[in-house]
PDB file of C-alpha atoms and ligand atoms in Angstrom:
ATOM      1  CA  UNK A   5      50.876 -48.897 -29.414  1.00  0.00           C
ATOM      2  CA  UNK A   6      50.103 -47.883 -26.219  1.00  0.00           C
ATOM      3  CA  UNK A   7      53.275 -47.270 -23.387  1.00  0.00           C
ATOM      4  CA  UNK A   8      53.002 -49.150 -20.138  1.00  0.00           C
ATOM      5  CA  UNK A   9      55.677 -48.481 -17.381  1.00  0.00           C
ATOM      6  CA  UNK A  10      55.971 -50.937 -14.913  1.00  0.00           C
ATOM      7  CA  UNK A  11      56.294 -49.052 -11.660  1.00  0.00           C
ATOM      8  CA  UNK A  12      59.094 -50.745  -9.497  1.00  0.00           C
ATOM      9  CA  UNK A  13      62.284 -51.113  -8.767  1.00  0.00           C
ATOM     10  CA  UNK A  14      62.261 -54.747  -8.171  1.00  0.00           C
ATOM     11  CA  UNK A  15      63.936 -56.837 -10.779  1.00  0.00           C
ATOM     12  CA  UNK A  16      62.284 -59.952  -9.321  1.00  0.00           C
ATOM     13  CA  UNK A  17      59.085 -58.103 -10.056  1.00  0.00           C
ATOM     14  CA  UNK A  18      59.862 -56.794 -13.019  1.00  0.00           C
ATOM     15  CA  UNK A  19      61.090 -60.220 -14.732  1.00  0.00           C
ATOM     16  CA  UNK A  20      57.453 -61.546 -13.696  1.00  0.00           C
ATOM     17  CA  UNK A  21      55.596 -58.439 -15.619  1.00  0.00           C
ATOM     18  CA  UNK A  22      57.118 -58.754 -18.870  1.00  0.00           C
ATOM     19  CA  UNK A  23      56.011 -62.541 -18.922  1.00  0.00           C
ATOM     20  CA  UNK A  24      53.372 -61.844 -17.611  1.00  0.00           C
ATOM     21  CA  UNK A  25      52.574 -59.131 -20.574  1.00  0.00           C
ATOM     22  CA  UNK A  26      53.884 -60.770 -23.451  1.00  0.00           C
ATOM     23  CA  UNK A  27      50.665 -61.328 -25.184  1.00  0.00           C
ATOM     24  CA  UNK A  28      48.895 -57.967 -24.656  1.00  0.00           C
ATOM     25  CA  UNK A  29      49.329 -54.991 -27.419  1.00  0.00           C
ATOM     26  CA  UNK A  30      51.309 -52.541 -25.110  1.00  0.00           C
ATOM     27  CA  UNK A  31      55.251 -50.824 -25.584  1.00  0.00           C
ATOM     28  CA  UNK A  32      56.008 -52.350 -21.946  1.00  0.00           C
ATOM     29  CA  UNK A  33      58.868 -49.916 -20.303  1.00  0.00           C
ATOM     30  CA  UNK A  34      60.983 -50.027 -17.500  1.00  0.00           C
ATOM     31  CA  UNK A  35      60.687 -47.374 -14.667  1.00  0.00           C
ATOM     32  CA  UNK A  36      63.117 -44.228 -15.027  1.00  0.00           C
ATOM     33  CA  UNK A  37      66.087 -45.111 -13.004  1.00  0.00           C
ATOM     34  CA  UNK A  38      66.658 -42.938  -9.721  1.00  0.00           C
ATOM     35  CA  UNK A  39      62.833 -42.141  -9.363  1.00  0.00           C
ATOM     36  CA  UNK A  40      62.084 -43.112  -6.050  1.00  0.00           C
ATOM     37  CA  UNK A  41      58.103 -43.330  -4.447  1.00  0.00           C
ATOM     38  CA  UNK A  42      57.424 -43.353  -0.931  1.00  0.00           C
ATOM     39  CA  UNK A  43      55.163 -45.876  -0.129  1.00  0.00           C
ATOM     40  CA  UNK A  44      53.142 -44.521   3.289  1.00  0.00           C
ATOM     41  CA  UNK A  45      50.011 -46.665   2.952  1.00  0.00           C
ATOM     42  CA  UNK A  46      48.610 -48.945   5.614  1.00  0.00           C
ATOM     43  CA  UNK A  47      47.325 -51.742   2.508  1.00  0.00           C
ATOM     44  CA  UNK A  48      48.715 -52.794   0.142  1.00  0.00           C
ATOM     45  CA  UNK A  49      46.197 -51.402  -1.964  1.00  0.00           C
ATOM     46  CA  UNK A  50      46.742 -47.972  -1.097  1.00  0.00           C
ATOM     47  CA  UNK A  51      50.872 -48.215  -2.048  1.00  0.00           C
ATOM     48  CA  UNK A  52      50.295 -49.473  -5.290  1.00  0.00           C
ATOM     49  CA  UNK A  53      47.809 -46.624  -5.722  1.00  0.00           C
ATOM     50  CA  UNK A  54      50.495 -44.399  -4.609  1.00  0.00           C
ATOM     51  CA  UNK A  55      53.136 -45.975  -7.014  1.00  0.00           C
ATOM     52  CA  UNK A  56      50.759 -46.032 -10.016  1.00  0.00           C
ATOM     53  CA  UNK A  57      49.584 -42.733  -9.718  1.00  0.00           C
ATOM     54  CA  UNK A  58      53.792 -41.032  -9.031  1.00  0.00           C
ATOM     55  CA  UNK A  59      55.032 -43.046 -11.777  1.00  0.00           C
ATOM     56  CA  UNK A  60      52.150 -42.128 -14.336  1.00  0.00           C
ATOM     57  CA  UNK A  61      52.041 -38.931 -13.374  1.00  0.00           C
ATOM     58  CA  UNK A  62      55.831 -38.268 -13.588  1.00  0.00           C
ATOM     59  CA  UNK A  63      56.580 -39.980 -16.807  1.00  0.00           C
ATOM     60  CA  UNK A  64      53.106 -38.874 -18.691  1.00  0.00           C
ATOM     61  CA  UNK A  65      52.528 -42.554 -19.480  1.00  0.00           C
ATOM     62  CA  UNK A  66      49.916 -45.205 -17.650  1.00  0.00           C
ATOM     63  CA  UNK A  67      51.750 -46.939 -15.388  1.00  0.00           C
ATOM     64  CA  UNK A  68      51.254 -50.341 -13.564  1.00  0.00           C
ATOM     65  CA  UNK A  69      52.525 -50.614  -9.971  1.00  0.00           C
ATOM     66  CA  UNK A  70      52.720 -53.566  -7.798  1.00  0.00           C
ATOM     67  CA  UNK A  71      52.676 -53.660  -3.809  1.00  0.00           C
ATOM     68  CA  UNK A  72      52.955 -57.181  -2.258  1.00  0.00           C
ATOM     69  CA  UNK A  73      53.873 -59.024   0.654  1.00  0.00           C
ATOM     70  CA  UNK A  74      54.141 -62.041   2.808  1.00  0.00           C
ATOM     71  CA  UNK A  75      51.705 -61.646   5.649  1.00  0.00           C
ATOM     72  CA  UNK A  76      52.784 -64.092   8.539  1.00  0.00           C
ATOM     73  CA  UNK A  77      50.390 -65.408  11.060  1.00  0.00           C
ATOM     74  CA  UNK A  78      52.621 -66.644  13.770  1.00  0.00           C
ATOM     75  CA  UNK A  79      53.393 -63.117  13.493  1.00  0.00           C
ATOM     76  CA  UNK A  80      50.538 -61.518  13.588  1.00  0.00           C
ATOM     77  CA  UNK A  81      50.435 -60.456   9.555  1.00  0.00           C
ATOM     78  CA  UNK A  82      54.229 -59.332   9.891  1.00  0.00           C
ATOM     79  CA  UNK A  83      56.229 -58.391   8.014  1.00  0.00           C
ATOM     80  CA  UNK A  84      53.016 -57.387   5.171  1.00  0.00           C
ATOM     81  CA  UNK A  85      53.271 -53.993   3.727  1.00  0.00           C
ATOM     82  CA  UNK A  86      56.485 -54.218   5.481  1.00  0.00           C
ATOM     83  CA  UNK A  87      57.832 -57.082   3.860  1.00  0.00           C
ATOM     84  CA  UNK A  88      61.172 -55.030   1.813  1.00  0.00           C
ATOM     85  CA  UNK A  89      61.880 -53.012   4.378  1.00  0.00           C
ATOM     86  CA  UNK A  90      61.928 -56.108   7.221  1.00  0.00           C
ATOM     87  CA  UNK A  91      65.776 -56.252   6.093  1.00  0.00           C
ATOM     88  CA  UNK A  92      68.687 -54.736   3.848  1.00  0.00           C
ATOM     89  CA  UNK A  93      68.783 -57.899   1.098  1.00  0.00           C
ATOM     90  CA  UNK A  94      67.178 -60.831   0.133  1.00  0.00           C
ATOM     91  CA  UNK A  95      68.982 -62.910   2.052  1.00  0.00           C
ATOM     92  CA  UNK A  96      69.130 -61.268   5.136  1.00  0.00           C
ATOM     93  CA  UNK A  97      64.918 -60.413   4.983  1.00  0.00           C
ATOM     94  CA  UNK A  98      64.494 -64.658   5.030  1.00  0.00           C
ATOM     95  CA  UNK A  99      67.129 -64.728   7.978  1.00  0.00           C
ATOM     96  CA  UNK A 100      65.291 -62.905  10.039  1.00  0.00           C
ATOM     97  CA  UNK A 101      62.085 -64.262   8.875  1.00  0.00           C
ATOM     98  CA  UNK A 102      63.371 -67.886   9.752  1.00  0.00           C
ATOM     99  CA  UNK A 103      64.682 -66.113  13.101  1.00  0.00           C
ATOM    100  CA  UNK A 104      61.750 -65.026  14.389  1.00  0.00           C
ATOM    101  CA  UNK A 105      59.796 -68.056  13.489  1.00  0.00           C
ATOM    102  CA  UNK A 106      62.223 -70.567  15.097  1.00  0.00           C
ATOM    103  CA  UNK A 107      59.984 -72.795  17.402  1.00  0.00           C
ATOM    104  CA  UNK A 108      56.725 -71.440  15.808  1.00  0.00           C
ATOM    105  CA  UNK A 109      54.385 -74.373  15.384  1.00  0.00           C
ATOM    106  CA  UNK A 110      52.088 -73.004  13.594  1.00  0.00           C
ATOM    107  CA  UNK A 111      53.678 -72.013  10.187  1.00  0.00           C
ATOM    108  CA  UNK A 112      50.382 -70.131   8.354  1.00  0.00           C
ATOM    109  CA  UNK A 113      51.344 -67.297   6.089  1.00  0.00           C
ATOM    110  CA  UNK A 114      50.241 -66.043   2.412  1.00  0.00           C
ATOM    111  CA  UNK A 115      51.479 -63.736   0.017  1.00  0.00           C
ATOM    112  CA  UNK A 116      49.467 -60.722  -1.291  1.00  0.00           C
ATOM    113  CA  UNK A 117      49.727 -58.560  -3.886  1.00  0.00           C
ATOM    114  CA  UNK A 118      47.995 -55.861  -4.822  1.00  0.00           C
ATOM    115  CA  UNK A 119      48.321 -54.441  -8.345  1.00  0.00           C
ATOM    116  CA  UNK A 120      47.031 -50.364  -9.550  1.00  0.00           C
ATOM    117  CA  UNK A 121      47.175 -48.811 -13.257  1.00  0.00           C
ATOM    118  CA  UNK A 122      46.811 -45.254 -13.199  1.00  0.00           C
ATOM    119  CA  UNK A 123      46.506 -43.224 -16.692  1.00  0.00           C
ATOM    120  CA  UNK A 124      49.152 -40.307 -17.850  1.00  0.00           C
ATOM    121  CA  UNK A 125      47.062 -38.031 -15.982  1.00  0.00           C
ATOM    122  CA  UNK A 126      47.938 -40.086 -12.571  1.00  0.00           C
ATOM    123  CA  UNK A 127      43.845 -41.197 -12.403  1.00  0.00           C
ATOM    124  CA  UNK A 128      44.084 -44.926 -10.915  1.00  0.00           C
ATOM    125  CA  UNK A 129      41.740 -46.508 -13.529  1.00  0.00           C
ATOM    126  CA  UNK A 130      42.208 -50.185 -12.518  1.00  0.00           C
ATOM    127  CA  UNK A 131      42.854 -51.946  -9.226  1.00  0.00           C
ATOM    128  CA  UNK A 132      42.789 -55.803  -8.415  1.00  0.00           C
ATOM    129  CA  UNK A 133      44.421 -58.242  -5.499  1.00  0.00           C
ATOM    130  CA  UNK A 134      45.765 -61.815  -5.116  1.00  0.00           C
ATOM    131  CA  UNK A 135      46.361 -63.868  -2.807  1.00  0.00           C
ATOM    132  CA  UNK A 136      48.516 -67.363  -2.109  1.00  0.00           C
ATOM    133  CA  UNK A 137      48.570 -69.092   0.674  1.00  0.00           C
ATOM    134  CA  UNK A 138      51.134 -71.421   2.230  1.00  0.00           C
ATOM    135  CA  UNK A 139      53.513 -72.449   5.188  1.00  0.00           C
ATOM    136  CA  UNK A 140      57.230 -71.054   5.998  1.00  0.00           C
ATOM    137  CA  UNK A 141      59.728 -73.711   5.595  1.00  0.00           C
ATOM    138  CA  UNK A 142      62.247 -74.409   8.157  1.00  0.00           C
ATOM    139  CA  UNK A 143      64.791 -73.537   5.590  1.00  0.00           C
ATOM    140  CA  UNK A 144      65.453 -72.426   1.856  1.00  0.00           C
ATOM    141  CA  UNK A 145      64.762 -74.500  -0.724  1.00  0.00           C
ATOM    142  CA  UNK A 146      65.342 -73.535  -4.578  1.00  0.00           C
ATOM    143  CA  UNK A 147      66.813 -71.377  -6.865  1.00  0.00           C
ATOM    144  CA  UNK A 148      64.615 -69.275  -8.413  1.00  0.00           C
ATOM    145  CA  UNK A 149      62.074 -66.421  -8.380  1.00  0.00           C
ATOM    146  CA  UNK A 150      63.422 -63.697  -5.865  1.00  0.00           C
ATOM    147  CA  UNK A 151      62.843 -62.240  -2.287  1.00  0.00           C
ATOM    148  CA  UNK A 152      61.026 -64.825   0.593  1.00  0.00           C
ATOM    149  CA  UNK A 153      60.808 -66.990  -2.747  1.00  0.00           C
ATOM    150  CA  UNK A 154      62.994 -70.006  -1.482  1.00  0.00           C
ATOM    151  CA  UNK A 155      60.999 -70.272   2.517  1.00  0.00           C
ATOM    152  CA  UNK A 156      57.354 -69.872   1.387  1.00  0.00           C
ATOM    153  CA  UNK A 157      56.010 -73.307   0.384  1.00  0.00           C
ATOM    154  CA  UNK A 158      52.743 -73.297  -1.891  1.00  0.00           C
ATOM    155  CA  UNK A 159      49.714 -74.801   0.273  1.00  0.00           C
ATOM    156  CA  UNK A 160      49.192 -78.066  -1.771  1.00  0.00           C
ATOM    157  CA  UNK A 161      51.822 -78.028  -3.994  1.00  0.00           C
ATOM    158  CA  UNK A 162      54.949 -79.843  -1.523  1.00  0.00           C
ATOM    159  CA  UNK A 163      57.015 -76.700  -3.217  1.00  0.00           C
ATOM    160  CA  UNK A 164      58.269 -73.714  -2.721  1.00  0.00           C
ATOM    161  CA  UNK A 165      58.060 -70.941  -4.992  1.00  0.00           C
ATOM    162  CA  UNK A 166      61.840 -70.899  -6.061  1.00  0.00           C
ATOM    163  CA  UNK A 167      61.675 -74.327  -6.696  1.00  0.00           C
ATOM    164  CA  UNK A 168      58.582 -73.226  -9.644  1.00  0.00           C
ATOM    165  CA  UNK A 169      59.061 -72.637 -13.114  1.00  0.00           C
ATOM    166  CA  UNK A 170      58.223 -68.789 -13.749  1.00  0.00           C
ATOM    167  CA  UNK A 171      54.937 -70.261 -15.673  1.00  0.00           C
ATOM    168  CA  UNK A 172      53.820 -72.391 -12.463  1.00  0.00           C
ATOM    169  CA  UNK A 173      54.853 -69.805  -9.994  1.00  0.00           C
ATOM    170  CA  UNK A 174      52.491 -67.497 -12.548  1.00  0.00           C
ATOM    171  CA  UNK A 175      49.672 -69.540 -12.038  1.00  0.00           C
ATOM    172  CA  UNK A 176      49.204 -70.360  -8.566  1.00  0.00           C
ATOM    173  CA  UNK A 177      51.668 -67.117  -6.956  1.00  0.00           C
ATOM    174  CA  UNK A 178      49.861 -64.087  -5.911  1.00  0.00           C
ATOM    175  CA  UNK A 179      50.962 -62.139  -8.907  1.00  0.00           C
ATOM    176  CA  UNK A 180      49.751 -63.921 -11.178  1.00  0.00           C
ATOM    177  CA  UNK A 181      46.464 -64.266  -9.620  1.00  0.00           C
ATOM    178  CA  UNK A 182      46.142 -60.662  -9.488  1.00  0.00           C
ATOM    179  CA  UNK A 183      47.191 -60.170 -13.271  1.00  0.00           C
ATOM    180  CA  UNK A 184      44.684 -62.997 -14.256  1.00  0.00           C
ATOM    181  CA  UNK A 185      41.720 -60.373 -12.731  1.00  0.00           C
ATOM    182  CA  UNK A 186      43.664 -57.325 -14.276  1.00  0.00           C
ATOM    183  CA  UNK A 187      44.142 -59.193 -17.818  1.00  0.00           C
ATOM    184  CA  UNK A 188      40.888 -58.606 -19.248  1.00  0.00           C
ATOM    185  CA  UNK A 189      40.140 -55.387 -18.064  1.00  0.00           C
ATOM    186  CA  UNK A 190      43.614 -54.530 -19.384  1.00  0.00           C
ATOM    187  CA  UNK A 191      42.606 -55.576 -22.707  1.00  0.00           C
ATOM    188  CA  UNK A 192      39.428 -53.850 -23.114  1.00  0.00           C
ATOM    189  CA  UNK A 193      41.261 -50.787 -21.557  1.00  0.00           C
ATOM    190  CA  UNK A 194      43.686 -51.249 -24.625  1.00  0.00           C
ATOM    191  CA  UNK A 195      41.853 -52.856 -27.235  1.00  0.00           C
ATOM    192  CA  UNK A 196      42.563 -51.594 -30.727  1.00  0.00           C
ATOM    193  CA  UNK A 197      39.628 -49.529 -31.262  1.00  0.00           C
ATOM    194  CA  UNK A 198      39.238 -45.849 -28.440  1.00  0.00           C
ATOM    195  CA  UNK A 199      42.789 -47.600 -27.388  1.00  0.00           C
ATOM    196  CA  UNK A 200      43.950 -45.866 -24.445  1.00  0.00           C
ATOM    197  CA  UNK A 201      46.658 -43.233 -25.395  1.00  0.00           C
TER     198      UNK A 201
HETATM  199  P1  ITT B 183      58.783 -51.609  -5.658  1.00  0.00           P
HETATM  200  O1  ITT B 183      58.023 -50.919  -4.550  1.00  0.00           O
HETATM  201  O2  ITT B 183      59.731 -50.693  -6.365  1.00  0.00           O
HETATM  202  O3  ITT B 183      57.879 -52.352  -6.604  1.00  0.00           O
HETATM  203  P2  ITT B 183      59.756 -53.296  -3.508  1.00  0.00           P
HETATM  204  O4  ITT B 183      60.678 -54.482  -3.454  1.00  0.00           O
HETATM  205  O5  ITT B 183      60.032 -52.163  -2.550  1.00  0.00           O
HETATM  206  O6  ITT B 183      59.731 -52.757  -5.007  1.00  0.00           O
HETATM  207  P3  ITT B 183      57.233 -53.798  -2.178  1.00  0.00           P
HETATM  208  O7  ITT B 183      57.299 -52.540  -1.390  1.00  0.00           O
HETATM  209  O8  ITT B 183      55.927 -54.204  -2.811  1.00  0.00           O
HETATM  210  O9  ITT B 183      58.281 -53.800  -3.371  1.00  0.00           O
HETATM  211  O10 ITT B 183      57.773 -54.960  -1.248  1.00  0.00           O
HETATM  212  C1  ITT B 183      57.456 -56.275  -1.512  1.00  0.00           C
HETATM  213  C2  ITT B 183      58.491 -57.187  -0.887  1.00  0.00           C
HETATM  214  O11 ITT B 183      57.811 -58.439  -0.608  1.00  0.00           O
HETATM  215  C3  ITT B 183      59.614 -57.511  -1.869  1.00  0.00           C
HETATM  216  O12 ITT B 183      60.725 -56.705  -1.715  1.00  0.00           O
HETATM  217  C4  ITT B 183      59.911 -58.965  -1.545  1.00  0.00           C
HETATM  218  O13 ITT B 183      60.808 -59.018  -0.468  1.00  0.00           O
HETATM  219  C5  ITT B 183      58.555 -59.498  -1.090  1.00  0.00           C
HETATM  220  N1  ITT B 183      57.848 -60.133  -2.222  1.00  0.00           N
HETATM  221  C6  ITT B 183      56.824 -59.620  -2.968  1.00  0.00           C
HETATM  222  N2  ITT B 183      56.451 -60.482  -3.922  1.00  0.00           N
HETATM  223  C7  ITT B 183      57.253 -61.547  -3.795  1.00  0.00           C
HETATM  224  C8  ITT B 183      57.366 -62.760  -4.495  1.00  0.00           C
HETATM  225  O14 ITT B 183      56.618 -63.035  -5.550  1.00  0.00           O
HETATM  226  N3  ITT B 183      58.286 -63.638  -4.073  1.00  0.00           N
HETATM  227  C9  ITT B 183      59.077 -63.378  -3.025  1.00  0.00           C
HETATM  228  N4  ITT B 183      59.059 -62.250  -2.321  1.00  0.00           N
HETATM  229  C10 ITT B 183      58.149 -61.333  -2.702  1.00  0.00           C
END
């Protein structure tokens, strides 16, 4: 079977992958610990290329990387390729968030994510996006997912991501959008026969 490494440090992230992955015929790994990629894009395309193609190259297996993001409106797309580095923890990331929004009347925002899988050799061989838009609640509600999980409310749904099953927030979240493009390319790219090695 075929080794995938999922290339991120986020355990949030990383808890979505491997449900995300149950089904398909890959050995699904964790990153090495302590191997740290600087992410210098101006997309969020471009860092998940980056991530894909360290991780692959440094481990000599493919390698699946995620960027993502909540892109803001009221603030101009803020934090977006920013969005982990707007703050030092979860918590303090939706503080400031809800700080800098305090007043805003228009509440707009939507969550991207771009996902890259780049061969051993470091190639990027696949690369897909999605999107989810929503509002930013006036405060946190729910306890699950991770990150701005608990302020970003799901246009349509009258919930907020943490307040989702990990199988609803799969369907309608941004990651899961993404995956559902990447799924059957994945599978081709791994099907039994001229499986990917
Ligand atoms: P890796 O680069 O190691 O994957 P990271 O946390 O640094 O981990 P990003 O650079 O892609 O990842 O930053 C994305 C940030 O956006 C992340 O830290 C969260 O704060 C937020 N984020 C992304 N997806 C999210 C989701 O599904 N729910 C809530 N917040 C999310």
């Amino acid at each position: 079977m075929s080794v995938l490494v999922i290339a991120s440090g986020n355990a949030g992230k990383v808890r979505e992958f491997a449900h995300l992955l149950e089904s398909l015929p890959l050995e699904v790994r964790a990153m090495p610990e302590g191997l740290e990629v600087e992410e210098t894009g101006h997309t969020f395309a471009e860092n998940a290329r980056q991530k894909a193609t360290a991780v692959a190259r440094s481990t000599g297996c493919w390698a699946l990387a995620d960027d993502s993001g909540l892109a803001v409106d009221a603030l101009g797309g803020a934090p977006g390729v920013h969005s982990a580095r707007y703050a030092d923890s979860d918590a303090a990331r939706i503080e400031r968030l809800l700080t800098e929004m305090e007043g805003a009347p228009e509440r707009g925002a939507c969550f991207v994510c771009a996902l890259a899988v780049a061969d051993p050799d470091g190639v990027v061989r696949l690369e897909v996006e999605g999107r989810c838009p929503g509002t930013i609640l006036e405060a946190p509600r729910g306890t699950g997912g991770f990150g701005y999980d608990p302020v970003f409310e799901v246009a349509g749904s009258g919930r907020s991501f943490a307040e989702m099953t990990k199988e609803e927030k799969a369907r309608v979240g941004h990651r899961g959008r993404a995956f559902a493009a990447l799924e059957p390319q994945l599978g081709e790219l791994f099907a039994p026969e001229g499986a990917a090695g």
